[in-house]
Coordinates of C-alpha atoms in Angstrom, one line a residue:
X24 CA -4.1 161.9 -0.6
X25 CA -3.7 163.8 2.6
X26 CA -0.1 163.7 3.8
X27 CA 0.6 165.0 7.3
X28 CA 4.2 165.8 8.1
X29 CA 4.7 165.8 11.9
X30 CA 7.6 168.2 12.7
X31 CA 9.0 168.2 16.2
X32 CA 11.4 170.5 17.9
X33 CA 15.0 169.5 17.0
X34 CA 13.9 168.0 13.7
X35 CA 16.6 167.2 11.1
X36 CA 16.4 170.1 8.7
X37 CA 17.1 168.3 5.4
X38 CA 14.7 165.5 6.5
X39 CA 11.8 168.0 6.7
X40 CA 12.7 169.8 3.5
X41 CA 13.5 166.5 1.6
X42 CA 10.0 165.1 2.3
X43 CA 8.2 168.3 1.5
X44 CA 10.3 168.9 -1.6
X45 CA 9.5 165.5 -3.0
X46 CA 5.8 165.7 -2.3
X47 CA 5.4 169.2 -3.7
X48 CA 7.5 168.2 -6.8
X49 CA 5.1 165.3 -7.3
X50 CA 2.2 167.8 -7.3
X51 CA 4.0 170.0 -9.8
X52 CA 4.7 167.1 -12.1
X53 CA 1.5 165.1 -11.9
X54 CA 0.1 166.7 -15.1
X55 CA 3.2 165.6 -17.1
X56 CA 2.1 162.0 -17.1
X57 CA 0.3 160.4 -20.0
X58 CA -3.4 159.7 -19.3
X59 CA -5.3 160.9 -16.2
X60 CA -3.2 162.7 -13.6
X61 CA -3.0 161.0 -10.2
X62 CA -4.6 162.9 -7.3
X63 CA -2.8 165.8 -5.7
X64 CA -1.2 165.4 -2.3
X65 CA -2.8 167.6 0.3
X66 CA 0.3 168.3 2.3
X67 CA -0.1 169.5 5.9
X68 CA 2.8 170.4 8.2
X69 CA 1.6 169.6 11.8
X70 CA 3.1 169.7 15.2
X71 CA 2.5 169.5 18.9
X72 CA 3.2 173.2 19.1
X73 CA 2.2 175.9 16.6
X74 CA 5.8 176.9 16.0
X75 CA 8.7 174.5 16.2
X76 CA 12.5 175.0 16.0
X77 CA 14.5 172.6 13.9
X78 CA 17.9 171.2 14.9
X79 CA 19.6 174.1 13.1
X80 CA 17.4 176.7 14.7
X81 CA 15.0 177.4 11.8
X82 CA 11.4 178.1 12.8
X83 CA 8.6 176.3 11.2
X84 CA 4.9 177.2 11.6
X85 CA 2.7 174.2 12.0
X86 CA -1.0 173.3 12.0
X87 CA -2.6 171.8 15.0
X88 CA -1.9 168.0 15.1
X89 CA -5.7 167.5 14.9
X90 CA -5.3 168.1 11.2
X91 CA -3.6 164.8 11.0
X92 CA -6.4 162.7 12.4
X93 CA -7.9 162.0 8.9
X94 CA -4.6 161.8 7.1
X95 CA -3.9 159.1 4.6
X96 CA -0.3 159.0 5.8
X97 CA 1.5 160.5 8.8
X98 CA 5.2 161.2 8.1
X99 CA 7.8 161.8 10.9
X100 CA 11.1 163.4 9.9
X101 CA 14.2 162.5 11.9
X102 CA 15.5 164.2 15.0
X103 CA 18.9 165.9 14.8
X104 CA 20.6 163.8 17.5
X105 CA 23.7 161.8 16.4
X106 CA 24.7 160.4 19.8
X107 CA 23.1 157.0 20.2
X108 CA 22.8 157.1 24.0
X109 CA 21.4 160.6 24.0
X110 CA 19.0 159.7 21.2
X111 CA 17.6 156.8 23.2
X112 CA 17.1 159.1 26.3
X113 CA 15.5 161.8 24.1
X114 CA 12.8 159.6 22.4
X115 CA 11.8 158.2 25.8
X116 CA 11.7 161.5 27.6
X117 CA 8.8 163.7 28.6
X118 CA 9.8 166.1 25.8
X119 CA 8.3 163.7 23.3
X120 CA 5.5 162.2 25.3
X121 CA 2.9 163.9 23.2
X122 CA 4.5 162.8 19.9
X123 CA 4.6 159.2 21.2
X124 CA 0.9 159.4 22.0
X125 CA 0.1 160.8 18.5
X126 CA 2.0 158.0 16.8
X127 CA 0.4 155.3 18.9
X128 CA -3.1 156.7 18.3
X129 CA -2.5 157.0 14.6
X130 CA -1.4 153.3 14.6
X131 CA -4.6 152.4 16.5
X132 CA -6.6 154.1 13.7
X133 CA -4.5 152.1 11.1
X134 CA -3.2 155.4 9.6
X135 CA -0.1 154.5 7.5
X136 CA 3.1 155.8 9.2
X137 CA 6.5 156.7 7.8
X138 CA 9.8 157.8 9.2
X139 CA 13.5 157.7 8.5
X140 CA 16.8 157.7 10.3
X141 CA 16.5 158.7 14.0
X142 CA 12.8 159.1 13.6
X143 CA 12.4 155.3 13.6
X144 CA 13.6 155.3 17.2
X145 CA 10.6 157.4 18.1
X146 CA 8.3 155.1 16.2
X147 CA 9.8 152.1 18.1
X148 CA 9.6 153.9 21.4
X149 CA 5.9 154.5 20.7
X150 CA 5.4 150.8 20.3
X151 CA 4.1 151.0 16.7
X152 CA 7.0 148.8 15.4
X153 CA 6.5 145.9 17.7
X154 CA 6.4 142.7 15.7
X155 CA 7.2 144.5 12.5
X156 CA 10.2 144.7 10.1
X157 CA 12.0 148.0 10.0
X158 CA 15.2 149.7 8.9
X159 CA 17.1 152.7 10.4
X160 CA 20.4 154.4 10.0
X161 CA 23.0 151.6 9.5
X162 CA 25.3 153.1 12.1
X163 CA 22.5 153.2 14.7
X164 CA 21.4 149.6 14.1
X165 CA 23.3 148.0 17.0
X166 CA 21.7 150.4 19.6
X167 CA 18.3 150.0 17.9
X168 CA 18.5 146.2 17.9
X169 CA 19.5 146.1 21.6
X170 CA 16.8 148.5 22.8
X171 CA 13.9 147.3 20.6
X172 CA 14.2 143.6 20.6
X173 CA 10.6 143.1 19.3
X174 CA 11.5 144.8 16.1
X175 CA 13.1 142.9 13.2
X176 CA 15.6 145.5 12.0
X177 CA 17.4 145.2 8.7
X178 CA 19.8 148.1 8.4
X179 CA 20.9 147.0 4.9
X180 CA 17.6 148.1 3.4
X181 CA 17.0 151.7 2.2
X182 CA 13.2 151.5 2.7
X183 CA 11.1 148.9 4.3
X184 CA 7.3 148.6 4.6
X185 CA 5.7 146.3 7.1
X186 CA 2.0 146.3 7.9
X187 CA 1.4 149.9 6.9
X188 CA 4.5 151.3 8.6
X189 CA 7.3 152.5 6.2
X190 CA 10.8 153.1 7.6
X191 CA 14.0 154.3 5.8
X192 CA 17.7 154.4 6.5
X193 CA 20.1 157.2 7.2
X194 CA 19.5 160.9 6.9
X195 CA 19.2 161.5 3.2
X196 CA 17.0 158.4 2.7
X197 CA 14.2 160.8 3.7
X198 CA 14.0 161.4 -0.1
X199 CA 13.7 157.6 -0.7
X200 CA 11.0 157.6 2.0
X201 CA 9.0 160.4 0.3
X202 CA 9.4 158.7 -3.1
X203 CA 8.1 155.5 -1.6
X204 CA 5.0 157.4 -0.5
X205 CA 4.5 158.9 -4.0
X206 CA 5.0 155.4 -5.4
X207 CA 2.0 154.1 -3.4
X208 CA -0.2 156.4 -5.5
X209 CA 1.6 156.4 -8.8
X210 CA 4.9 154.4 -9.6
X211 CA 5.1 156.4 -12.8
X212 CA 5.0 159.7 -11.0
X213 CA 7.6 158.5 -8.4
X214 CA 9.9 157.7 -11.3
X215 CA 9.3 161.0 -12.9
X216 CA 10.1 162.9 -9.7
X217 CA 13.2 160.8 -9.2
X218 CA 14.5 161.8 -12.6
X219 CA 13.7 165.5 -12.2
X220 CA 15.4 165.6 -8.8
X221 CA 18.3 163.4 -10.0
X222 CA 17.9 160.7 -7.3
X223 CA 19.6 157.4 -7.8
X224 CA 17.4 154.3 -7.4
X225 CA 19.0 152.9 -4.2
X226 CA 17.6 149.8 -2.6
X227 CA 20.2 149.2 0.0
X228 CA 22.4 151.0 2.5
X229 CA 25.0 148.2 2.3
X230 CA 27.3 150.1 0.0
X231 CA 27.6 152.8 2.6
X232 CA 28.1 150.7 5.7
X233 CA 31.4 150.9 7.6
X234 CA 31.8 147.5 9.4
X235 CA 34.3 148.9 11.9
X236 CA 31.9 151.6 13.0
X237 CA 29.3 148.9 13.8
X238 CA 31.8 146.7 15.6
X239 CA 32.8 149.4 18.0
X240 CA 29.5 148.9 19.9
X241 CA 30.8 145.8 21.6
X242 CA 34.4 145.0 22.8
X243 CA 34.2 141.4 21.7
X244 CA 32.8 142.2 18.2
X245 CA 35.5 145.0 17.9
X246 CA 38.2 142.5 18.8
X247 CA 36.9 140.0 16.3
X248 CA 36.8 142.6 13.6
X249 CA 40.4 143.6 14.2
X250 CA 41.4 139.9 14.3
X251 CA 39.8 139.4 10.9
X252 CA 41.4 142.5 9.4
X253 CA 44.9 141.3 10.5
X254 CA 44.3 138.0 8.6
X255 CA 42.0 139.0 5.8
X256 CA 44.3 137.7 3.0
X257 CA 44.2 134.1 4.2
X258 CA 41.7 131.4 5.3
X259 CA 39.7 132.3 8.3
X260 CA 38.1 130.2 11.0
X261 CA 35.5 131.4 13.4
X262 CA 36.5 128.6 15.8
X263 CA 40.1 129.7 15.7
X264 CA 39.1 133.4 16.3
X265 CA 37.1 132.4 19.3
X266 CA 40.0 130.5 20.8
X267 CA 42.4 133.4 20.3
X268 CA 39.9 135.9 21.7
X269 CA 39.4 133.7 24.8
X270 CA 35.7 132.9 24.3
X271 CA 33.7 129.9 23.1
X272 CA 32.6 129.8 19.4
X273 CA 29.0 129.9 20.5
X274 CA 29.6 133.1 22.5
X275 CA 31.3 134.7 19.6
X276 CA 28.5 133.7 17.3
X277 CA 25.8 134.9 19.6
X278 CA 27.5 138.2 20.4
X279 CA 28.0 139.1 16.7
X280 CA 24.4 138.2 15.9
X281 CA 23.1 140.2 18.8
X282 CA 25.1 143.3 18.1
X283 CA 25.1 143.3 14.3
X284 CA 22.2 141.1 13.3
X285 CA 24.4 138.9 11.2
X286 CA 26.7 135.9 11.6
X287 CA 30.5 136.2 12.0
X288 CA 30.9 134.8 8.4
X289 CA 28.7 137.6 7.1
X290 CA 31.0 140.1 8.9
X291 CA 34.0 138.5 7.4
X292 CA 32.5 138.9 3.9
X293 CA 31.6 142.5 4.6
X294 CA 35.2 143.2 5.6
X295 CA 36.5 141.5 2.5
X296 CA 34.1 143.5 0.3
X297 CA 35.2 146.8 2.0
X298 CA 38.9 146.0 1.4
X299 CA 38.3 144.8 -2.1
X300 CA 36.4 147.9 -3.0
X301 CA 39.2 150.1 -1.6
X302 CA 41.8 148.2 -3.7
X303 CA 39.8 148.4 -6.9
X304 CA 39.3 152.1 -6.4
X305 CA 42.9 153.0 -5.5
X306 CA 45.2 150.5 -7.3
X307 CA 45.7 149.0 -10.7
X308 CA 45.8 145.4 -9.3
X309 CA 43.9 142.9 -11.4
X310 CA 40.7 141.4 -10.0
X311 CA 42.5 138.1 -9.5
X312 CA 45.2 139.9 -7.4
X313 CA 42.6 141.8 -5.4
X314 CA 40.7 138.6 -4.7
X315 CA 43.8 136.9 -3.4
X316 CA 44.6 139.9 -1.1
X317 CA 41.2 139.5 0.5
X318 CA 41.2 135.8 1.0
X319 CA 39.8 134.3 -2.2
X320 CA 41.7 132.0 -4.6
X321 CA 40.0 133.3 -7.7
X322 CA 37.9 136.3 -8.8
X323 CA 34.6 134.5 -9.2
X324 CA 33.5 134.5 -5.5
X325 CA 34.6 138.1 -5.1
X326 CA 32.8 139.2 -8.2
X327 CA 29.6 137.6 -7.0
X328 CA 30.0 139.1 -3.5
X329 CA 30.5 142.6 -4.8
X330 CA 27.3 142.3 -6.9
X331 CA 25.3 140.9 -4.0
X332 CA 26.5 143.5 -1.4
X333 CA 27.1 146.6 -3.5
X334 CA 25.0 145.9 -6.6
X335 CA 28.1 146.8 -8.6
X336 CA 30.5 145.0 -10.9
X337 CA 34.3 145.2 -10.2
X338 CA 34.8 147.2 -13.4
X339 CA 32.3 149.9 -12.3
X340 CA 34.4 150.4 -9.1
X341 CA 37.5 151.4 -11.1
X342 CA 38.3 155.1 -11.2

């Protein structure tokens, strides 16, 4: 399998190394499997320039991008830009015009594409995600959703594949992305690499999401988030929240959905999970007491919610 890794100026250093480390480890371990070994990965590092400089200033020599034309997968590591507005300007700028063309042409050839974190913005800017499902860094999702309305983004996922395009979440999910590529050739080899590199099997970013960080992207959503936090131990009404915030319930519903991609009730649940997790980790309160502090009469609904959102039991959250 020929895997071309497209490295651009300003690339996220650990994103590049994470992808290459996983693929090269897969080559080193392929002979450890029972039965016939899966094919090796022919790994090529390509670029629009013959030498690129990463976000931290390291220099990487690359092959001409023409080497990617017959690749079985083209992988784009993230760009090291954490400011959402600057990132949007960067991926649409003349600086990355050649990269956008390369990605669009690869899509036209039906070459499988893969990217993670901020790299998904460049995929979307190139048009290759239109009409597809994708994920990205959870904290960038509101900006992504606003700019790329034709992409169905689910920031809770760690890795998503849609019609030959695989996307992954925040920075260190580059490793999950590379493991997903290995898994397309050999699930057993992917599991072996994961064990050797000590990588947890992580299906979701939900456990890492900070609701308040997402809410900051819109004044109304931020106000609703603060309103919920002030009343989190009691019954909550979206209609009452809308009245106190001076908007219609429909406006509140639509704004939360537009910014966060979820309903106000889902945000309430996420805030309750966040507070419950904090109390379970930092206090000796019983689960029943914790449940009451976050608005539930008994522990059953909270226990189910923790498993659904975090994939964890209350007991596993205790120190």
